[in-house]
PDB file of C-alpha atoms (C1' of nucleotides) in Angstrom:
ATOM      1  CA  UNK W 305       0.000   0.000   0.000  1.00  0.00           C
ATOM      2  CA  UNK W 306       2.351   2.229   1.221  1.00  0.00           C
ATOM      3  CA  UNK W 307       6.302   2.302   0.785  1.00  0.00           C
ATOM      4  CA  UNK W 308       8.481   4.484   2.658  1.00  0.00           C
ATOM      5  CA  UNK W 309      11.466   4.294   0.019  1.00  0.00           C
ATOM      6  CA  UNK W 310       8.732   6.032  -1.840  1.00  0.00           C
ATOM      7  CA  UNK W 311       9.450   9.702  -2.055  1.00  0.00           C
ATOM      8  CA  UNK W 312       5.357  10.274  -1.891  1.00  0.00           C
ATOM      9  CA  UNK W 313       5.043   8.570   1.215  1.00  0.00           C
ATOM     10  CA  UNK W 314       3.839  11.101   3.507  1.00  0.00           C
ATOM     11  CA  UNK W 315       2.879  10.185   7.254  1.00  0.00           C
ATOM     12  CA  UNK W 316       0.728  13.155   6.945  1.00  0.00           C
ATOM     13  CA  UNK W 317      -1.075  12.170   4.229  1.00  0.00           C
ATOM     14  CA  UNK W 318      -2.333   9.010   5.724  1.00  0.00           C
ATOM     15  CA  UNK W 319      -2.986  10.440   8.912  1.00  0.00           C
ATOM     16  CA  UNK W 320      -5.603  12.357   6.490  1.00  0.00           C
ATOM     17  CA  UNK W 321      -6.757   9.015   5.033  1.00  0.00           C
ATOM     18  CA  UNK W 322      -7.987   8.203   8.372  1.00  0.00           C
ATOM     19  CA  UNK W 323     -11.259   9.473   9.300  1.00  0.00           C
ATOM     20  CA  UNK W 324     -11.373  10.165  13.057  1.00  0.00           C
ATOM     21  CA  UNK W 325     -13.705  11.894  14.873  1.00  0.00           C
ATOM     22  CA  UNK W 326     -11.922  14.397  17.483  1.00  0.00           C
ATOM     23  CA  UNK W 327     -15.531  14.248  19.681  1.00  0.00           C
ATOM     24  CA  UNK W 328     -16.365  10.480  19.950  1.00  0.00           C
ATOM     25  CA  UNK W 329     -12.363   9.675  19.899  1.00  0.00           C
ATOM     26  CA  UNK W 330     -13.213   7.170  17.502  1.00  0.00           C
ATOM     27  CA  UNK W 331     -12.539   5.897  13.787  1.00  0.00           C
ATOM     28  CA  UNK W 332     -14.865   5.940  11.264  1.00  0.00           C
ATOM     29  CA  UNK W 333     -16.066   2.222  10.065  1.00  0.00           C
ATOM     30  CA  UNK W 334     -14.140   3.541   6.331  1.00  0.00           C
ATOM     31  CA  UNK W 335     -10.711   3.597   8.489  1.00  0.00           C
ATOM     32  CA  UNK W 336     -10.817   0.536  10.329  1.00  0.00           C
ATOM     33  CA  UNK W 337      -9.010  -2.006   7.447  1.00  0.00           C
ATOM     34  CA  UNK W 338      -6.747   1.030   6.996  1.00  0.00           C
ATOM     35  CA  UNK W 339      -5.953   0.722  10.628  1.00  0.00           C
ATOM     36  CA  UNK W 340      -5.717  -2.932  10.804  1.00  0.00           C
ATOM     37  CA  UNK W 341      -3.333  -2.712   7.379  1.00  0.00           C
ATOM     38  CA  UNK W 342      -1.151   0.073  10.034  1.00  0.00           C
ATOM     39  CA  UNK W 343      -1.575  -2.587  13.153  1.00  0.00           C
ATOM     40  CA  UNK W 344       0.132  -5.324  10.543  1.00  0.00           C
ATOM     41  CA  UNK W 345       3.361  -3.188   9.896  1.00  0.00           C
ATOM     42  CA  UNK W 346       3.693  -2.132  13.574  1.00  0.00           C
ATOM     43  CA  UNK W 347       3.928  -6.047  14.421  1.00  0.00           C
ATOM     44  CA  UNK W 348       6.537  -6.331  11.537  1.00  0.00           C
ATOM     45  CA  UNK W 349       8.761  -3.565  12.709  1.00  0.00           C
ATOM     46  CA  UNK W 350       8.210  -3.327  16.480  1.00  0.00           C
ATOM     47  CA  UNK W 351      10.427  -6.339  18.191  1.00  0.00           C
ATOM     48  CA  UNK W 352       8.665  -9.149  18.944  1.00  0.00           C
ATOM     49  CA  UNK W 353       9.183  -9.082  22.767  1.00  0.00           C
ATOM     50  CA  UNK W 354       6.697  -6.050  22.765  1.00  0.00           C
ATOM     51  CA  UNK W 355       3.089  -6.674  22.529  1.00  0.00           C
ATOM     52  CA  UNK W 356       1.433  -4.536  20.773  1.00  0.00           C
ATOM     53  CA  UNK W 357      -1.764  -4.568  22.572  1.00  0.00           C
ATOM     54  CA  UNK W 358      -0.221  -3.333  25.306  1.00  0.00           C
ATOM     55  CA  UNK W 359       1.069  -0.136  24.535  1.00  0.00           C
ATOM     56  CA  UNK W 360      -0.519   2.917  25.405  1.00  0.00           C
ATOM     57  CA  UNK W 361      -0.319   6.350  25.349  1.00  0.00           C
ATOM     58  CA  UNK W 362       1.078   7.081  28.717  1.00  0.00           C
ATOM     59  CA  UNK W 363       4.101   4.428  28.506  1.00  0.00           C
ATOM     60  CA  UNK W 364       7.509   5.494  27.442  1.00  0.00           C
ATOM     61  CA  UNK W 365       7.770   4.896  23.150  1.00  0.00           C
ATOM     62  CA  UNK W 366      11.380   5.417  23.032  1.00  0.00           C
ATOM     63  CA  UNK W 367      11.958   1.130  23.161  1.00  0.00           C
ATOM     64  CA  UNK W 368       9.613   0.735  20.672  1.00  0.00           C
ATOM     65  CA  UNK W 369      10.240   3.769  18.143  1.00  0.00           C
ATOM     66  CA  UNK W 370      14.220   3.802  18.494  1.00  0.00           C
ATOM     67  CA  UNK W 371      14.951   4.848  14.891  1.00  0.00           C
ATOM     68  CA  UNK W 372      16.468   8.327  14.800  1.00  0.00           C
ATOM     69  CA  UNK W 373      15.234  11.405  13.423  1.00  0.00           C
ATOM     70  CA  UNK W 374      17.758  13.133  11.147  1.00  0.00           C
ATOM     71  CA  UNK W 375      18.371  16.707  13.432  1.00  0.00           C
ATOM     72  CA  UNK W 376      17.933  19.617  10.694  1.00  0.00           C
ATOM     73  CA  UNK W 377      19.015  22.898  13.118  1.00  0.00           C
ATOM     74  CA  UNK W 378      17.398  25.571  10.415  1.00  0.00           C
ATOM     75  CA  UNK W 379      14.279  23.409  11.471  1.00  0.00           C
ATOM     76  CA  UNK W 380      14.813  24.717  15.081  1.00  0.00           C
ATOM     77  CA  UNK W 381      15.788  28.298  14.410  1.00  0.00           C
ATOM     78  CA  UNK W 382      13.404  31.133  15.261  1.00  0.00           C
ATOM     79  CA  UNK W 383      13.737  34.832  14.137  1.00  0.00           C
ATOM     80  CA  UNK W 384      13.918  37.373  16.986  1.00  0.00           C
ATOM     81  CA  UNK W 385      11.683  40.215  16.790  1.00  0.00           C
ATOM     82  CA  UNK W 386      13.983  42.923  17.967  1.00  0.00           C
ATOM     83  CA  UNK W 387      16.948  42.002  16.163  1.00  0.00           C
ATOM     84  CA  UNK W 388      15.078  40.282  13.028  1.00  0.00           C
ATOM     85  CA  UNK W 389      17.985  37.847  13.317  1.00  0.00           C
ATOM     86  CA  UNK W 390      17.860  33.677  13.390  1.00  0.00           C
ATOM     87  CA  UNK W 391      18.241  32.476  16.939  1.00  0.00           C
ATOM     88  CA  UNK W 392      18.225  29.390  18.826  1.00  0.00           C
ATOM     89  CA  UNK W 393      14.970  28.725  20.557  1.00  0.00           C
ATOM     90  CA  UNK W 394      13.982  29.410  24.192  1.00  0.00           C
ATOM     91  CA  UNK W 395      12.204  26.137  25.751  1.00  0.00           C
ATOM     92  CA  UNK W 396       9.034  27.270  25.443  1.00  0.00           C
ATOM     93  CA  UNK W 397       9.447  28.096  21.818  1.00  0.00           C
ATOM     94  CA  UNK W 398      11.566  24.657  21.427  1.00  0.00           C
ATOM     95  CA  UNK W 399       8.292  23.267  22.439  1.00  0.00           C
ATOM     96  CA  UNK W 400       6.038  25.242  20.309  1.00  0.00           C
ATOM     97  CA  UNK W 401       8.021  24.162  17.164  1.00  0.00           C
ATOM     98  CA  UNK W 402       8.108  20.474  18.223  1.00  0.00           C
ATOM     99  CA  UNK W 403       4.550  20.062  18.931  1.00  0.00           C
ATOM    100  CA  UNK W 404       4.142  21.600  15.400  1.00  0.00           C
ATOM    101  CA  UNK W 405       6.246  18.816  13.759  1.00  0.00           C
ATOM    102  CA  UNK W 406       4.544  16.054  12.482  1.00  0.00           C
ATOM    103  CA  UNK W 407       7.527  13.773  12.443  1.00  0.00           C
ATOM    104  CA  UNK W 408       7.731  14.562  16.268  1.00  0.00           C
ATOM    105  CA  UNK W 409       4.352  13.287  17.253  1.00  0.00           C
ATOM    106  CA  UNK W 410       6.104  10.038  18.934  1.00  0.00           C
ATOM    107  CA  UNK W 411       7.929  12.441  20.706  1.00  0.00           C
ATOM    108  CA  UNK W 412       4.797  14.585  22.314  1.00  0.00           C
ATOM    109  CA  UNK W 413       1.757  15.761  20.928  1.00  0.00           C
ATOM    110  CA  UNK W 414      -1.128  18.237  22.013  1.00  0.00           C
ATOM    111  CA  UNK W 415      -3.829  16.333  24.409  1.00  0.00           C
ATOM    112  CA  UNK W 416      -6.132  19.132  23.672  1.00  0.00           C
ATOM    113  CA  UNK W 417      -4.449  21.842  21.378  1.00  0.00           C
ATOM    114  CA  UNK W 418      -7.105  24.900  22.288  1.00  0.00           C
ATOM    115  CA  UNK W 419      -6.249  24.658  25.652  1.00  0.00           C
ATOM    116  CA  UNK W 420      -2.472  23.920  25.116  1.00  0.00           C
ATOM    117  CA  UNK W 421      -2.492  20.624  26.800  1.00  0.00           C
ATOM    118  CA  UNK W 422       0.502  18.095  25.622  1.00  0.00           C
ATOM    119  CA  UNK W 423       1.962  14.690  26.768  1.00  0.00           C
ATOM    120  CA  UNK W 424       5.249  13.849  26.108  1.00  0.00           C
ATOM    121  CA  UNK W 425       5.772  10.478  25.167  1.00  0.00           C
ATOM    122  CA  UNK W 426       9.120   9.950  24.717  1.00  0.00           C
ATOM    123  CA  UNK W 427      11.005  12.504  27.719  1.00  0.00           C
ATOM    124  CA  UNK W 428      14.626  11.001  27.038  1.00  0.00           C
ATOM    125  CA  UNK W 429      14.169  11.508  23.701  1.00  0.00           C
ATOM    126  CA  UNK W 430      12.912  15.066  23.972  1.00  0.00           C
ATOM    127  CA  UNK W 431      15.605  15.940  26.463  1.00  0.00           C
ATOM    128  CA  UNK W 432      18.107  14.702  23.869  1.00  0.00           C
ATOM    129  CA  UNK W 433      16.417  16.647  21.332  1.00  0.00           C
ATOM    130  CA  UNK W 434      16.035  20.164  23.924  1.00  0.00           C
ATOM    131  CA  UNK W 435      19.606  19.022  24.332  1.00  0.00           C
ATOM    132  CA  UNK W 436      21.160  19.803  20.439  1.00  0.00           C
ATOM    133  CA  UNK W 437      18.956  22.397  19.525  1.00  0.00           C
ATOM    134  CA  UNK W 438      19.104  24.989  22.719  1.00  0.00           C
ATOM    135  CA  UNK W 439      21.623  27.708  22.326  1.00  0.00           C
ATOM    136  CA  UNK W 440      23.583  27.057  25.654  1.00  0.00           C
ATOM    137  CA  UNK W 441      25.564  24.349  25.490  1.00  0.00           C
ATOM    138  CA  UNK W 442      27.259  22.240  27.814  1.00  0.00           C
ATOM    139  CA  UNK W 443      29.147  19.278  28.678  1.00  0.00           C
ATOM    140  CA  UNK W 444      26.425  17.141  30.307  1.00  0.00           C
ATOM    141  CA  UNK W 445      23.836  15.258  29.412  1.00  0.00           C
ATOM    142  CA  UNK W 446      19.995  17.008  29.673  1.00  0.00           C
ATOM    143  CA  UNK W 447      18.325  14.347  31.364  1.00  0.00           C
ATOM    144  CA  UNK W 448      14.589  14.598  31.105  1.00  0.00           C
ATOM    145  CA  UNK W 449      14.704  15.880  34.977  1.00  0.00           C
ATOM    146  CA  UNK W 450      16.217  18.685  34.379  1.00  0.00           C
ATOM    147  CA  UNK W 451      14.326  19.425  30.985  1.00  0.00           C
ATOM    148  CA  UNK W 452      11.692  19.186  33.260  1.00  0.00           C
ATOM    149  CA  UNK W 453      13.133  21.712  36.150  1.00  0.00           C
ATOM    150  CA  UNK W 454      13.426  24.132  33.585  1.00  0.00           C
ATOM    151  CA  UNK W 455       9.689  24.044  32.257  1.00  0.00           C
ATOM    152  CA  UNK W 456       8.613  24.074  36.050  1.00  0.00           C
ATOM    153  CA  UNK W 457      10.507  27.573  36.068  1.00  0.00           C
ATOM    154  CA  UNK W 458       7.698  28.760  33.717  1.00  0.00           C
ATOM    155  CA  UNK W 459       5.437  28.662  36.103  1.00  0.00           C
ATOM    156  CA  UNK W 460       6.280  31.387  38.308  1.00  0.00           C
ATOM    157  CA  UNK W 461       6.786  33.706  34.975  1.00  0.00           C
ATOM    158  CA  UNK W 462       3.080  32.399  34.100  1.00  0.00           C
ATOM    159  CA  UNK W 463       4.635  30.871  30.470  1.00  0.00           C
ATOM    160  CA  UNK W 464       2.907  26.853  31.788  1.00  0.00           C
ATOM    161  CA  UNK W 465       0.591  26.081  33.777  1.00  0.00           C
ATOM    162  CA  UNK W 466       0.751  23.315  36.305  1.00  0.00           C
ATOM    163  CA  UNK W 467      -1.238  20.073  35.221  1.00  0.00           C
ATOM    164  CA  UNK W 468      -0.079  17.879  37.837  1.00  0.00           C
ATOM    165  CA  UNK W 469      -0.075  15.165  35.485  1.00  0.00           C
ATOM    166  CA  UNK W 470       2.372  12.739  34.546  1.00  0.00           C
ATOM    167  CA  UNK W 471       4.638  13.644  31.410  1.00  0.00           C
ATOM    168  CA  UNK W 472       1.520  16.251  30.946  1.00  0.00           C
ATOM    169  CA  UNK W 473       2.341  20.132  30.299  1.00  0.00           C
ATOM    170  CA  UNK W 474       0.301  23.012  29.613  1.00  0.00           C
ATOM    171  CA  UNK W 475       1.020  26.560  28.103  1.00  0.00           C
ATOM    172  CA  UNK W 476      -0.918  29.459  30.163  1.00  0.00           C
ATOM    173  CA  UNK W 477      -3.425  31.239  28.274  1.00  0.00           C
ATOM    174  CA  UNK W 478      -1.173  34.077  28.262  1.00  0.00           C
ATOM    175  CA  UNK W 479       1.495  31.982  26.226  1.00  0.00           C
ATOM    176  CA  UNK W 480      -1.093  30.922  24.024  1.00  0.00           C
ATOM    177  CA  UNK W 481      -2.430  34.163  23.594  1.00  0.00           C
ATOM    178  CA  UNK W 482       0.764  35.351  22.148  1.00  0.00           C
ATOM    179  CA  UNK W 483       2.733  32.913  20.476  1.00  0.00           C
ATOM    180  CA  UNK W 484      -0.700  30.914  19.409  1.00  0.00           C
ATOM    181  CA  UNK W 485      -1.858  33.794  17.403  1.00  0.00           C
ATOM    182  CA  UNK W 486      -1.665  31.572  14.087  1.00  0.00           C
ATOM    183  CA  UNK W 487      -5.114  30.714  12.238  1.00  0.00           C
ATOM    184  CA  UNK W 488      -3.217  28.100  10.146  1.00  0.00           C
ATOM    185  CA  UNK W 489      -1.411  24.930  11.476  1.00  0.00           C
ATOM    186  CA  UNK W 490       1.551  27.275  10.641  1.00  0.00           C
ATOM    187  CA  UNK W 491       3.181  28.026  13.997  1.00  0.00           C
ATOM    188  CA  UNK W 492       3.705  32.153  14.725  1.00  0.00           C
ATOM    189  CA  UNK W 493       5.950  32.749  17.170  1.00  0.00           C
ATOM    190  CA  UNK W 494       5.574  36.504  18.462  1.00  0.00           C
ATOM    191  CA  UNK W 495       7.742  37.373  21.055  1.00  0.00           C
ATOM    192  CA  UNK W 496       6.810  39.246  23.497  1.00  0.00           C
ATOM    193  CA  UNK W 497       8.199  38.576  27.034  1.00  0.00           C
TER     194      UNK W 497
ATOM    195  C1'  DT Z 810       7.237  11.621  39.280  1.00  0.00           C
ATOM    196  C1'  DG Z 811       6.179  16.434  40.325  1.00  0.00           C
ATOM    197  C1'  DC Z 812       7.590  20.445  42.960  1.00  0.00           C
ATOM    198  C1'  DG Z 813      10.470  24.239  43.914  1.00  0.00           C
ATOM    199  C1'  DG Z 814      14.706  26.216  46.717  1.00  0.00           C
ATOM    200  C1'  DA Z 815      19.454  27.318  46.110  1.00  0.00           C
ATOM    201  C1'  DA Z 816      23.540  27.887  43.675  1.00  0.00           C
ATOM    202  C1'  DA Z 817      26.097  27.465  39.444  1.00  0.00           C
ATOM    203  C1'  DT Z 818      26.829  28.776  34.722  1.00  0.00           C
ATOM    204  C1'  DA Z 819      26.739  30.109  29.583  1.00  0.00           C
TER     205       DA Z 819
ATOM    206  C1'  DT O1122      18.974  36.556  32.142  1.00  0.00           C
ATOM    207  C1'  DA O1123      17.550  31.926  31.279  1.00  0.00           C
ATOM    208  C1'  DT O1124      18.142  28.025  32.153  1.00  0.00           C
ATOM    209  C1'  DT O1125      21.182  24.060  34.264  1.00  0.00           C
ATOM    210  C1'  DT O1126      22.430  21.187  38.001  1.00  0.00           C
ATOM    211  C1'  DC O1127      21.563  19.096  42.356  1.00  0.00           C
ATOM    212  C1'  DC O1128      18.459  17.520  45.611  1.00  0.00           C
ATOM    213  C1'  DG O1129      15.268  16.931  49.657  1.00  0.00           C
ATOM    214  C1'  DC O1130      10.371  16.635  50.228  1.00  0.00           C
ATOM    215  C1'  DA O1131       5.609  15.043  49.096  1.00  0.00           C
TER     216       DA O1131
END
DNA sequence: TGCGGAAATA
DNA sequence: TATTTCCGCA
């Protein structure tokens, strides 16, 4: 059906082909073969010490989708508004950008977008990730503790909210308010601390 | 795991 | 200044 040595695959473009229904959380009766075709390749490429049925959305992905993600820094660069210059992201707008990725969505997605709800899936691998594309470097490794020290930081600043909830974050209205200003599914960053 | 103080650091 | 690092407490 589909073949990812095919330069028209397009993860997007089957997430498209699948009718889901945001209200009921459910598939349309059209999608399920679609999703059983999907279910077949996971149990060819996921190891077979890992049942499928029993992953979930809360558990760590990382074992199960351990292929890399070729790192493209332009992909990661934002444009300040005061010196109209490309910059390394902040966290907050490192997290804007990767919940606006589509190839990131193993890594966290939105729970409930309006609100700015998101789980992250895969904290290692996000940590990693924070790691290589922040501007300040240093010799250690960014463990998903401290990636998570530094988002708790945001609170006090009124960037997040608490949610109290495992691996569960959420940007404050005010953060939505002005870096959310997009109509599109075109991210707008506009600064404004 | 989440929280948040305290001190260090790029 | 904006995290990063370390860590005791819940």
């Amino acid at each position: 059906m589909f073949d990812e040595a095919d330069e028209n695959y397009d993860p997007v473009l089957i997430e498209s082909i699948i009718d889901f229904d945001p209200n009921t959380m459910c598939v349309e009766q059209e999608s399920s073969d679609i999703i059983d075709t999907l279910r077949g390749w996971l149990s060819d490429s996921v190891p077979s010490h890992i049942d499928i049925d029993s992953i979930d959305s809360f558990s760590d992905h990382s074992e199960i989708f351990s292929f890399e993600i070729p790192l493209n820094r332009k992909e990661w660069l934002v444009e300040d508004l005061a010196s109209k210059r490309q910059r390394s992201p902040r966290l907050f707008e490192f997290l804007v950008l990767l919940l606006g990725k589509p190839q990131y969505k193993s890594y966290a997605s939105f729970i409930d977008k309006a609100k700015g709800v998101f789980q992250i899936y895969q904290p290692e691998k996000v940590a990693e990730l924070w790691q290589s594309v922040k501007s300040r470097q240093s010799n250690q490794r960014m463990t998903y503790d401290k990636f998570a020290r530094a988002i708790r930081w945001y609170y006090k600043s009124n960037i997040m909210q608490k949610t109290n909830t495992r691996y569960t974050f959420q940007f404050s209205s005010k953060t939505l308010k002005n870096y959310f200003v997009d109509e599109n599914n075109n991210t707008k960053l506009s600064l404004k601390s």
